[in-house]
C-alpha cells in the first residue's frame, strides 16, 4: 500500500514552482511543492541526481509520505494522518509540536499528495491583508477546479480577529486550513477555529530517528566519519529537533572541509561548536548532577544558588516542562504543609509556562524557584507517606471496622454496617472525641509528625489539642 500511495502522490504532484505570486507580501508565499531548505522529517531514499552542492536538508528531504522518518503515531499504517492522505480528502487541522519535528513538511506533503495549491502565511510577519490575498488566490484556483491548502506557521501569533478571518472560508470549503503551533492550541487558538480543525500532536524525534538522520548523512558522504561518542553528543544536542541536527551537521561538514578534519571526534566537536553545544547530556550523569544541585539548593533555602542551577539547566537545553515537574515535586517533598501555597504556586507556574512558552514563561518558573527556596521547609508528609507505604507492604489486610463501613442497602444496615458511627459535624467543635478510625487492634502508628516550621507549627498545636480531647474522653 505504501508503494502504491507513493506512486499516487507523485502522479498528482503539481509543478514544483518556487515563484512568489506577483504583489504578494513578505508574509504570504505561494509554494506549490517547494519543501523548503529545512525540514525535520528526512527521506530514507535520496535521488542519485540530487546535487551535492544543495543544502543537506534539501538533499535529505522526503518526496513522498512513505519516505519520512518520525511521527509514525500519525503517519504509520492505519494512523490518522496516513488515513487522511489515502482518503484523497484533505481536512483542516492544527499540527501542534515543538520546533523541528515536521509540522511544515507534513503540510507541504499534504499539498503534494492532493495536487493542491500551497499558500504559506507567516503569522509572525503576516496579517489580515495576507489572509485576503490567500483568499483571492484560492478563489482563482477554485475556478480552475484546483484545491488550495493555506498553511499558517506559528498560528498562535495571530490575534482573535486575524484567526476569525479564516472561519467563513474554512466553513465554505474554499480552502483547507493547516495551522502549525508550538503552543497549546487550547489556549492559543480560538475555540471557533479549533472546533473546525482536527488537532494532531507531534512528538520530538526519538534518538533512533535522529541517528537515522546522521546515518543517512554519512551514507551520502555529506559529512566525514563521526566517532560514536560524538554522535551521542550530537543526538543529545539536537534534543528531538531534526532541524537543529541538520543545521549542526552542515556546520560540521563545512568546518571539517576547511580544517581538513577527516574524522569528527568529540573533542573537535566541542571545539567547533563551543557555546552551541549542551553543557550536559540529557539523561547523562551531568544532567542528573545538575538537577540534584538545584533540588538541594532549594531544600537548603538558598535562592541565589537555586536560581543559578535553574538557569544553568535552561541554558544547557533542559526542557522547561521537565523543570516545572521537578518544581512541583520539590513543593510536595520539601515544603509540604509548612507552606501549602508552594504547591499551588508551582502548579500555577507550570500552567503559565504552558500558556506563554519560552522565553516569557520561564520567568514564572524562576519566580517559583525563588519562592520554594525561601519557603519554610518540611518533609513530614513525605516521610509519613513513605512510612505508611512501608507499613502497608509488610502488614496484613486488616478488616474495616463495622462502624466505618458503607451501608447503601437494607441488608448491609441489618448486618450493622455503619452502626455506631459518629458524624463529626454533629459533635462539639466538629470533632468526635474518642472515636477510632484505625482497624481493630492496630496501635497508633504516628506516621505524620509535623515540624516546628511554617504552618505545621499550628498543625502540631491542633493535633496536640485533638489528642488531648481523645485522651480525656472515656
Tab-separated table of C-alpha atoms in Angstrom:
chain	number	residue	atom	x	y	z
A	1	UNK	CA	0.000	0.000	0.000
A	2	UNK	CA	2.848	2.370	0.860
A	3	UNK	CA	4.394	1.895	-2.582
A	4	UNK	CA	1.053	2.487	-4.267
A	5	UNK	CA	0.495	5.620	-2.210
A	6	UNK	CA	3.956	6.869	-3.120
A	7	UNK	CA	3.158	6.429	-6.819
A	8	UNK	CA	-0.181	8.171	-6.389
A	9	UNK	CA	1.470	11.101	-4.660
A	10	UNK	CA	3.958	11.505	-7.484
A	11	UNK	CA	1.220	11.366	-10.117
A	12	UNK	CA	-0.871	14.156	-8.618
A	13	UNK	CA	2.083	16.326	-7.655
A	14	UNK	CA	1.735	19.883	-9.009
A	15	UNK	CA	4.540	21.768	-10.685
A	16	UNK	CA	7.474	22.361	-8.349
A	17	UNK	CA	7.449	26.113	-8.769
A	18	UNK	CA	9.009	28.346	-6.134
A	19	UNK	CA	7.882	31.663	-7.543
A	20	UNK	CA	6.042	34.131	-5.346
A	21	UNK	CA	2.736	35.460	-6.511
A	22	UNK	CA	3.143	38.898	-8.011
A	23	UNK	CA	2.366	41.538	-5.428
A	24	UNK	CA	2.395	39.070	-2.524
A	25	UNK	CA	3.630	40.477	0.742
A	26	UNK	CA	6.511	39.094	2.731
A	27	UNK	CA	4.039	37.224	4.955
A	28	UNK	CA	2.359	35.251	2.148
A	29	UNK	CA	4.165	32.801	-0.115
A	30	UNK	CA	2.707	30.625	-2.836
A	31	UNK	CA	4.815	27.481	-2.954
A	32	UNK	CA	3.073	24.615	-4.712
A	33	UNK	CA	5.640	21.974	-3.829
A	34	UNK	CA	8.830	23.523	-2.532
A	35	UNK	CA	9.558	21.605	0.653
A	36	UNK	CA	11.981	24.264	1.809
A	37	UNK	CA	15.641	24.179	2.762
A	38	UNK	CA	14.988	22.955	6.287
A	39	UNK	CA	12.639	20.170	7.320
A	40	UNK	CA	12.573	17.746	10.198
A	41	UNK	CA	11.259	14.618	8.509
A	42	UNK	CA	14.024	13.150	6.457
A	43	UNK	CA	13.920	10.957	3.389
A	44	UNK	CA	15.263	7.457	3.671
A	45	UNK	CA	15.788	7.408	-0.078
A	46	UNK	CA	17.627	10.252	-1.766
A	47	UNK	CA	17.688	10.592	-5.536
A	48	UNK	CA	21.080	9.943	-7.069
A	49	UNK	CA	20.587	13.041	-9.150
A	50	UNK	CA	20.434	15.318	-6.092
A	51	UNK	CA	23.143	17.940	-6.483
A	52	UNK	CA	25.950	17.694	-3.946
A	53	UNK	CA	26.034	21.461	-3.568
A	54	UNK	CA	22.444	21.624	-2.281
A	55	UNK	CA	21.871	22.221	1.435
A	56	UNK	CA	21.995	18.991	3.405
A	57	UNK	CA	18.382	19.240	4.500
A	58	UNK	CA	17.331	19.700	0.870
A	59	UNK	CA	19.302	16.646	-0.177
A	60	UNK	CA	17.644	14.518	2.505
A	61	UNK	CA	14.113	15.818	2.255
A	62	UNK	CA	11.149	13.417	1.798
A	63	UNK	CA	9.430	13.309	-1.571
A	64	UNK	CA	6.594	11.006	-0.525
A	65	UNK	CA	4.833	10.082	2.678
A	66	UNK	CA	6.439	6.658	2.688
A	67	UNK	CA	9.929	8.169	2.903
A	68	UNK	CA	9.539	10.025	6.169
A	69	UNK	CA	11.211	9.331	9.496
A	70	UNK	CA	9.351	10.111	12.697
A	71	UNK	CA	5.731	10.776	13.725
A	72	UNK	CA	4.717	7.209	12.992
A	73	UNK	CA	1.916	7.514	15.562
A	74	UNK	CA	0.298	9.792	12.957
A	75	UNK	CA	1.821	8.643	9.672
A	76	UNK	CA	2.171	4.888	10.148
A	77	UNK	CA	-0.175	2.376	8.527
A	78	UNK	CA	-3.700	2.847	9.848
A	79	UNK	CA	-2.799	6.031	11.702
A	80	UNK	CA	-4.886	9.248	11.442
A	81	UNK	CA	-2.810	11.312	9.016
A	82	UNK	CA	-1.968	8.316	6.866
A	83	UNK	CA	-5.694	7.623	6.521
A	84	UNK	CA	-6.277	11.270	5.591
A	85	UNK	CA	-3.633	11.055	2.868
A	86	UNK	CA	-5.019	7.814	1.497
A	87	UNK	CA	-8.619	9.034	1.520
A	88	UNK	CA	-7.874	11.763	-1.018
A	89	UNK	CA	-9.918	14.195	1.079
A	90	UNK	CA	-7.816	16.818	2.890
A	91	UNK	CA	-9.242	18.283	6.064
A	92	UNK	CA	-8.396	21.308	8.152
A	93	UNK	CA	-6.068	20.565	11.023
A	94	UNK	CA	-3.653	22.025	13.536
A	95	UNK	CA	-0.216	20.483	13.919
A	96	UNK	CA	0.998	21.028	17.471
A	97	UNK	CA	4.523	20.164	18.470
A	98	UNK	CA	7.955	21.519	19.383
A	99	UNK	CA	10.294	23.019	16.765
A	100	UNK	CA	11.900	20.763	14.200
A	101	UNK	CA	9.507	17.816	14.298
A	102	UNK	CA	7.887	18.045	10.854
A	103	UNK	CA	4.900	20.377	11.003
A	104	UNK	CA	5.743	22.334	7.844
A	105	UNK	CA	6.916	19.272	5.965
A	106	UNK	CA	3.722	17.340	6.657
A	107	UNK	CA	1.648	20.272	5.405
A	108	UNK	CA	3.688	20.505	2.206
A	109	UNK	CA	3.495	16.776	1.593
A	110	UNK	CA	-0.263	17.026	2.051
A	111	UNK	CA	-0.464	19.661	-0.678
A	112	UNK	CA	1.743	17.438	-2.833
A	113	UNK	CA	-0.477	14.410	-2.252
A	114	UNK	CA	-3.704	16.238	-3.113
A	115	UNK	CA	-2.310	18.246	-6.035
A	116	UNK	CA	-3.265	21.412	-4.177
A	117	UNK	CA	-2.004	24.954	-4.437
A	118	UNK	CA	0.089	25.537	-1.308
A	119	UNK	CA	-0.013	29.012	0.247
A	120	UNK	CA	2.045	29.767	3.313
A	121	UNK	CA	1.378	32.626	5.702
A	122	UNK	CA	3.795	33.537	8.449
A	123	UNK	CA	1.817	34.670	11.468
A	124	UNK	CA	4.963	36.448	12.662
A	125	UNK	CA	5.212	38.635	9.536
A	126	UNK	CA	1.710	38.491	8.081
A	127	UNK	CA	-1.714	39.887	8.891
A	128	UNK	CA	-5.286	40.222	7.617
A	129	UNK	CA	-4.002	41.574	4.285
A	130	UNK	CA	-2.129	38.334	3.698
A	131	UNK	CA	-5.248	36.345	4.555
A	132	UNK	CA	-7.248	38.341	1.977
A	133	UNK	CA	-4.599	37.647	-0.672
A	134	UNK	CA	-4.709	33.948	0.176
A	135	UNK	CA	-8.496	34.008	-0.240
A	136	UNK	CA	-8.157	35.642	-3.673
A	137	UNK	CA	-5.600	33.062	-4.783
A	138	UNK	CA	-7.809	30.238	-3.511
A	139	UNK	CA	-10.792	31.616	-5.465
A	140	UNK	CA	-8.713	31.700	-8.653
A	141	UNK	CA	-7.589	28.106	-8.042
A	142	UNK	CA	-11.185	27.034	-7.361
A	143	UNK	CA	-12.166	28.482	-10.745
A	144	UNK	CA	-9.535	26.182	-12.243
A	145	UNK	CA	-11.016	23.214	-10.334
A	146	UNK	CA	-7.981	23.043	-8.100
A	147	UNK	CA	-7.750	22.722	-4.329
A	148	UNK	CA	-5.885	25.111	-2.074
A	149	UNK	CA	-4.163	24.464	1.220
A	150	UNK	CA	-3.437	27.543	3.350
A	151	UNK	CA	-0.664	26.845	5.825
A	152	UNK	CA	-0.260	29.281	8.720
A	153	UNK	CA	3.050	28.932	10.507
A	154	UNK	CA	3.106	29.946	14.175
A	155	UNK	CA	-0.678	30.373	14.081
A	156	UNK	CA	-0.713	31.198	17.799
A	157	UNK	CA	0.879	34.543	16.906
A	158	UNK	CA	-2.340	35.679	15.198
A	159	UNK	CA	-4.820	37.522	17.412
A	160	UNK	CA	-8.517	36.662	17.659
A	161	UNK	CA	-9.676	38.870	14.787
A	162	UNK	CA	-6.948	37.529	12.499
A	163	UNK	CA	-7.872	33.933	13.331
A	164	UNK	CA	-11.569	34.743	12.855
A	165	UNK	CA	-10.827	35.887	9.304
A	166	UNK	CA	-10.278	32.239	8.304
A	167	UNK	CA	-13.608	30.963	9.623
A	168	UNK	CA	-16.028	31.674	6.723
A	169	UNK	CA	-13.601	30.275	4.148
A	170	UNK	CA	-12.859	27.144	6.154
A	171	UNK	CA	-16.611	26.729	6.669
A	172	UNK	CA	-17.359	27.134	2.951
A	173	UNK	CA	-14.558	24.791	1.917
A	174	UNK	CA	-12.772	27.428	-0.169
A	175	UNK	CA	-9.501	26.151	1.195
A	176	UNK	CA	-8.150	23.629	3.668
A	177	UNK	CA	-6.627	25.314	6.690
A	178	UNK	CA	-3.496	23.882	8.314
A	179	UNK	CA	-2.014	25.675	11.297
A	180	UNK	CA	1.340	24.939	12.911
A	181	UNK	CA	2.000	25.883	16.510
A	182	UNK	CA	4.474	25.175	19.256
A	183	UNK	CA	1.947	26.341	21.863
A	184	UNK	CA	-1.044	24.541	23.330
A	185	UNK	CA	-3.880	25.251	20.861
A	186	UNK	CA	-6.429	25.026	23.676
A	187	UNK	CA	-5.030	28.301	24.965
A	188	UNK	CA	-3.764	29.975	21.798
A	189	UNK	CA	-6.290	29.119	19.052
A	190	UNK	CA	-9.852	30.473	19.003
A	191	UNK	CA	-12.426	27.892	20.002
A	192	UNK	CA	-14.410	28.540	16.803
A	193	UNK	CA	-11.406	27.756	14.620
A	194	UNK	CA	-10.345	24.905	16.875
A	195	UNK	CA	-13.763	23.272	16.509
A	196	UNK	CA	-13.342	23.208	12.723
A	197	UNK	CA	-9.892	21.599	12.720
A	198	UNK	CA	-8.510	18.300	13.932
A	199	UNK	CA	-5.571	18.672	16.315
A	200	UNK	CA	-2.587	16.400	15.752
A	201	UNK	CA	0.143	16.294	18.397
A	202	UNK	CA	3.647	15.806	17.000
A	203	UNK	CA	6.357	14.396	19.218
A	204	UNK	CA	10.082	15.211	19.365
A	205	UNK	CA	12.033	12.812	17.179
A	206	UNK	CA	13.438	9.851	19.075
A	207	UNK	CA	17.133	9.124	19.430
A	208	UNK	CA	16.751	6.325	16.890
A	209	UNK	CA	15.115	8.749	14.437
A	210	UNK	CA	17.947	11.243	14.849
A	211	UNK	CA	20.551	8.506	14.456
A	212	UNK	CA	18.934	7.549	11.157
A	213	UNK	CA	19.415	11.132	10.001
A	214	UNK	CA	23.095	11.022	10.943
A	215	UNK	CA	23.486	7.651	9.250
A	216	UNK	CA	21.860	8.954	6.080
A	217	UNK	CA	24.155	11.984	6.041
A	218	UNK	CA	27.139	9.645	6.400
A	219	UNK	CA	25.780	7.350	3.676
A	220	UNK	CA	25.718	10.138	1.093
A	221	UNK	CA	29.119	11.356	2.343
A	222	UNK	CA	27.742	14.739	3.339
A	223	UNK	CA	29.915	14.724	6.480
A	224	UNK	CA	33.172	12.989	7.441
A	225	UNK	CA	33.210	9.914	9.648
A	226	UNK	CA	31.921	10.609	13.153
A	227	UNK	CA	33.012	8.878	16.330
A	228	UNK	CA	30.234	7.106	18.214
A	229	UNK	CA	30.665	9.309	21.285
A	230	UNK	CA	30.457	12.391	19.061
A	231	UNK	CA	27.219	11.085	17.530
A	232	UNK	CA	25.789	10.679	21.020
A	233	UNK	CA	26.755	14.284	21.746
A	234	UNK	CA	25.027	15.461	18.582
A	235	UNK	CA	21.865	13.491	19.387
A	236	UNK	CA	21.761	14.966	22.883
A	237	UNK	CA	22.294	18.468	21.493
A	238	UNK	CA	19.534	18.050	18.911
A	239	UNK	CA	17.132	17.013	21.697
A	240	UNK	CA	14.461	15.715	19.330
A	241	UNK	CA	14.829	18.622	16.868
A	242	UNK	CA	15.824	17.386	13.418
A	243	UNK	CA	16.224	20.925	12.072
A	244	UNK	CA	18.844	21.633	14.729
A	245	UNK	CA	20.622	18.374	13.930
A	246	UNK	CA	20.667	19.056	10.176
A	247	UNK	CA	21.991	22.581	10.658
A	248	UNK	CA	24.680	21.305	13.019
A	249	UNK	CA	25.768	18.545	10.646
A	250	UNK	CA	26.081	21.074	7.850
A	251	UNK	CA	28.153	23.384	10.047
A	252	UNK	CA	30.446	20.489	10.930
A	253	UNK	CA	30.815	19.485	7.286
A	254	UNK	CA	31.927	22.993	6.310
A	255	UNK	CA	34.327	23.268	9.250
A	256	UNK	CA	35.779	19.814	8.596
A	257	UNK	CA	36.472	20.723	4.969
A	258	UNK	CA	38.158	23.974	5.930
A	259	UNK	CA	40.278	22.352	8.640
A	260	UNK	CA	40.916	19.126	6.701
A	261	UNK	CA	39.388	17.115	9.542
A	262	UNK	CA	38.988	13.503	8.417
A	263	UNK	CA	37.068	12.289	11.478
A	264	UNK	CA	34.745	14.223	13.747
A	265	UNK	CA	35.823	13.462	17.295
A	266	UNK	CA	34.116	14.573	20.486
A	267	UNK	CA	36.943	16.968	21.325
A	268	UNK	CA	36.865	18.587	17.880
A	269	UNK	CA	33.063	18.753	18.004
A	270	UNK	CA	33.137	20.696	21.268
A	271	UNK	CA	35.883	22.948	19.956
A	272	UNK	CA	33.994	23.844	16.781
A	273	UNK	CA	30.527	24.318	18.245
A	274	UNK	CA	31.566	25.850	21.563
A	275	UNK	CA	28.615	27.509	23.326
A	276	UNK	CA	26.132	25.936	20.940
A	277	UNK	CA	26.703	22.516	22.477
A	278	UNK	CA	24.946	21.272	25.557
A	279	UNK	CA	26.842	21.587	28.814
A	280	UNK	CA	25.480	18.199	29.755
A	281	UNK	CA	23.871	15.270	28.010
A	282	UNK	CA	20.167	14.828	28.578
A	283	UNK	CA	19.767	11.727	30.663
A	284	UNK	CA	23.510	11.596	31.439
A	285	UNK	CA	25.324	11.870	34.750
A	286	UNK	CA	25.927	15.607	34.484
A	287	UNK	CA	22.241	16.219	33.805
A	288	UNK	CA	21.229	14.451	36.997
A	289	UNK	CA	24.042	16.088	38.937
A	290	UNK	CA	22.713	19.493	37.918
A	291	UNK	CA	19.085	18.777	38.799
A	292	UNK	CA	20.336	17.332	42.099
A	293	UNK	CA	22.200	20.571	42.781
A	294	UNK	CA	19.045	22.582	42.098
A	295	UNK	CA	16.905	20.393	44.348
A	296	UNK	CA	19.406	20.540	47.201
A	297	UNK	CA	19.798	24.315	46.851
A	298	UNK	CA	16.033	24.760	47.140
A	299	UNK	CA	15.946	22.400	50.113
A	300	UNK	CA	18.828	24.342	51.643
A	301	UNK	CA	16.896	27.647	51.322
A	302	UNK	CA	19.492	29.352	49.109
A	303	UNK	CA	17.609	31.375	46.456
A	304	UNK	CA	20.750	32.540	44.638
A	305	UNK	CA	22.167	29.032	44.284
A	306	UNK	CA	18.737	27.754	43.290
A	307	UNK	CA	18.444	30.357	40.520
A	308	UNK	CA	21.994	29.624	39.375
A	309	UNK	CA	21.366	25.910	38.876
A	310	UNK	CA	17.925	26.546	37.386
A	311	UNK	CA	19.344	28.902	34.754
A	312	UNK	CA	22.272	26.540	34.146
A	313	UNK	CA	19.786	23.852	33.211
A	314	UNK	CA	17.771	26.133	30.941
A	315	UNK	CA	20.944	27.390	29.293
A	316	UNK	CA	22.054	23.811	28.787
A	317	UNK	CA	18.874	22.955	26.930
A	318	UNK	CA	16.726	21.336	29.611
A	319	UNK	CA	13.027	21.194	28.766
A	320	UNK	CA	11.257	23.849	30.893
A	321	UNK	CA	8.301	21.472	31.230
A	322	UNK	CA	10.612	18.950	32.871
A	323	UNK	CA	11.824	21.715	35.172
A	324	UNK	CA	8.219	22.593	36.047
A	325	UNK	CA	7.532	18.969	37.005
A	326	UNK	CA	10.597	18.937	39.234
A	327	UNK	CA	9.486	22.131	40.973
A	328	UNK	CA	6.086	20.580	41.688
A	329	UNK	CA	7.882	17.618	43.209
A	330	UNK	CA	10.063	19.910	45.363
A	331	UNK	CA	6.985	21.748	46.628
A	332	UNK	CA	5.445	18.445	47.718
A	333	UNK	CA	8.566	16.805	49.104
A	334	UNK	CA	10.488	19.612	50.799
A	335	UNK	CA	7.946	22.324	51.643
A	336	UNK	CA	4.796	20.303	52.128
A	337	UNK	CA	2.328	21.624	54.688
A	338	UNK	CA	4.836	24.071	56.134
A	339	UNK	CA	3.573	26.286	53.287
A	340	UNK	CA	0.761	24.689	51.234
A	341	UNK	CA	0.809	27.728	48.927
A	342	UNK	CA	4.089	26.471	47.464
A	343	UNK	CA	2.407	23.578	45.651
A	344	UNK	CA	-0.287	25.859	44.222
A	345	UNK	CA	2.353	28.323	43.066
A	346	UNK	CA	4.348	25.529	41.404
A	347	UNK	CA	1.234	24.353	39.552
A	348	UNK	CA	0.440	27.931	38.523
A	349	UNK	CA	3.994	28.415	37.237
A	350	UNK	CA	3.700	25.245	35.151
A	351	UNK	CA	0.387	26.469	33.708
A	352	UNK	CA	1.841	29.908	32.930
A	353	UNK	CA	4.671	28.253	31.023
A	354	UNK	CA	2.170	26.177	29.037
A	355	UNK	CA	0.351	29.373	28.061
A	356	UNK	CA	3.369	31.565	27.276
A	357	UNK	CA	6.136	29.153	26.330
A	358	UNK	CA	9.755	30.293	26.156
A	359	UNK	CA	11.196	32.701	26.991
A	360	UNK	CA	8.293	34.553	28.670
A	361	UNK	CA	7.015	31.590	30.648
A	362	UNK	CA	10.446	30.837	32.101
A	363	UNK	CA	10.129	33.875	34.390
A	364	UNK	CA	7.176	32.268	36.179
A	365	UNK	CA	9.296	29.155	36.779
A	366	UNK	CA	12.123	31.334	38.126
A	367	UNK	CA	9.665	33.032	40.495
A	368	UNK	CA	8.614	29.607	41.705
A	369	UNK	CA	12.240	28.575	42.259
A	370	UNK	CA	12.871	31.587	44.496
A	371	UNK	CA	9.622	31.075	46.435
A	372	UNK	CA	10.383	27.420	47.073
A	373	UNK	CA	13.882	28.298	48.220
A	374	UNK	CA	12.731	30.853	50.816
A	375	UNK	CA	9.602	28.950	51.943
A	376	UNK	CA	9.635	27.151	55.313
A	377	UNK	CA	10.655	23.532	54.852
A	378	UNK	CA	9.015	20.309	55.947
A	379	UNK	CA	9.323	16.769	54.699
A	380	UNK	CA	6.891	15.483	57.324
A	381	UNK	CA	4.222	14.455	54.812
A	382	UNK	CA	6.856	12.939	52.526
A	383	UNK	CA	8.193	10.814	55.399
A	384	UNK	CA	4.709	9.925	56.628
A	385	UNK	CA	3.673	8.785	53.142
A	386	UNK	CA	6.754	6.557	52.788
A	387	UNK	CA	6.283	5.108	56.278
A	388	UNK	CA	2.636	4.339	55.530
A	389	UNK	CA	3.607	2.599	52.262
A	390	UNK	CA	6.240	0.521	54.034
A	391	UNK	CA	3.784	-0.406	56.805
A	392	UNK	CA	1.043	-1.449	54.381
A	393	UNK	CA	3.505	-3.510	52.354
A	394	UNK	CA	4.511	-5.661	55.332
A	395	UNK	CA	1.211	-5.614	57.275
A	396	UNK	CA	-1.686	-7.962	56.726
A	397	UNK	CA	-5.013	-6.889	55.239
A	398	UNK	CA	-6.972	-5.754	58.278
A	399	UNK	CA	-10.779	-5.609	58.081
A	400	UNK	CA	-12.525	-2.232	58.014
A	401	UNK	CA	-14.243	-1.595	61.392
A	402	UNK	CA	-18.015	-2.071	61.193
A	403	UNK	CA	-18.860	1.493	62.200
A	404	UNK	CA	-16.759	2.857	59.298
A	405	UNK	CA	-18.283	0.668	56.607
A	406	UNK	CA	-20.653	1.998	53.973
A	407	UNK	CA	-24.278	0.863	54.228
A	408	UNK	CA	-26.089	1.678	50.977
A	409	UNK	CA	-28.532	-1.269	51.197
A	410	UNK	CA	-31.052	-2.521	53.756
A	411	UNK	CA	-29.187	-5.817	54.133
A	412	UNK	CA	-25.958	-4.046	54.994
A	413	UNK	CA	-27.725	-1.977	57.622
A	414	UNK	CA	-29.221	-5.150	59.084
A	415	UNK	CA	-25.670	-6.529	59.270
A	416	UNK	CA	-24.681	-3.454	61.352
A	417	UNK	CA	-22.626	-1.814	58.628
A	418	UNK	CA	-22.049	1.793	59.746
A	419	UNK	CA	-23.707	1.210	63.129
A	420	UNK	CA	-22.384	3.477	65.845
A	421	UNK	CA	-20.610	5.874	63.505
A	422	UNK	CA	-20.489	9.387	64.917
A	423	UNK	CA	-20.935	12.159	62.355
A	424	UNK	CA	-18.201	14.665	63.225
A	425	UNK	CA	-20.189	17.697	62.087
A	426	UNK	CA	-22.829	16.956	64.702
A	427	UNK	CA	-20.251	16.851	67.508
A	428	UNK	CA	-18.958	19.741	69.589
A	429	UNK	CA	-16.225	21.572	67.704
A	430	UNK	CA	-16.781	19.331	64.673
A	431	UNK	CA	-14.725	16.581	66.344
A	432	UNK	CA	-15.958	13.199	67.583
A	433	UNK	CA	-13.645	12.896	70.571
A	434	UNK	CA	-12.675	9.329	71.382
A	435	UNK	CA	-13.753	7.918	68.010
A	436	UNK	CA	-11.334	5.419	66.450
A	437	UNK	CA	-10.692	5.268	62.728
A	438	UNK	CA	-7.924	2.654	62.541
A	439	UNK	CA	-8.545	-1.098	62.208
A	440	UNK	CA	-9.278	-3.031	65.405
A	441	UNK	CA	-6.158	-3.911	67.347
A	442	UNK	CA	-3.890	-1.585	65.409
A	443	UNK	CA	-1.824	0.791	67.531
A	444	UNK	CA	-1.477	4.450	66.598
A	445	UNK	CA	1.348	4.401	64.022
A	446	UNK	CA	2.289	8.071	64.282
A	447	UNK	CA	3.124	8.402	60.585
A	448	UNK	CA	2.666	12.166	60.417
A	449	UNK	CA	4.878	14.208	62.730
A	450	UNK	CA	4.654	17.914	61.823
A	451	UNK	CA	7.759	20.035	62.237
A	452	UNK	CA	8.004	23.291	64.139
A	453	UNK	CA	8.163	25.423	60.999
A	454	UNK	CA	5.637	27.390	58.995
A	455	UNK	CA	2.014	26.307	59.037
A	456	UNK	CA	2.975	22.978	60.589
A	457	UNK	CA	3.522	24.792	63.903
A	458	UNK	CA	-0.236	25.422	64.014
A	459	UNK	CA	-0.936	21.937	62.681
A	460	UNK	CA	1.112	20.433	65.532
A	461	UNK	CA	-0.797	22.549	68.056
A	462	UNK	CA	-4.102	21.372	66.590
A	463	UNK	CA	-3.009	17.733	66.716
A	464	UNK	CA	-1.968	18.043	70.358
A	465	UNK	CA	-5.319	19.589	71.237
A	466	UNK	CA	-7.256	16.839	69.459
A	467	UNK	CA	-5.118	14.164	71.088
A	468	UNK	CA	-5.880	15.635	74.496
A	469	UNK	CA	-9.616	15.533	73.771
A	470	UNK	CA	-9.333	11.881	72.775
A	471	UNK	CA	-7.399	11.006	75.922
A	472	UNK	CA	-9.928	12.769	78.174
A	473	UNK	CA	-12.909	11.014	76.605
A	474	UNK	CA	-13.943	7.771	78.355
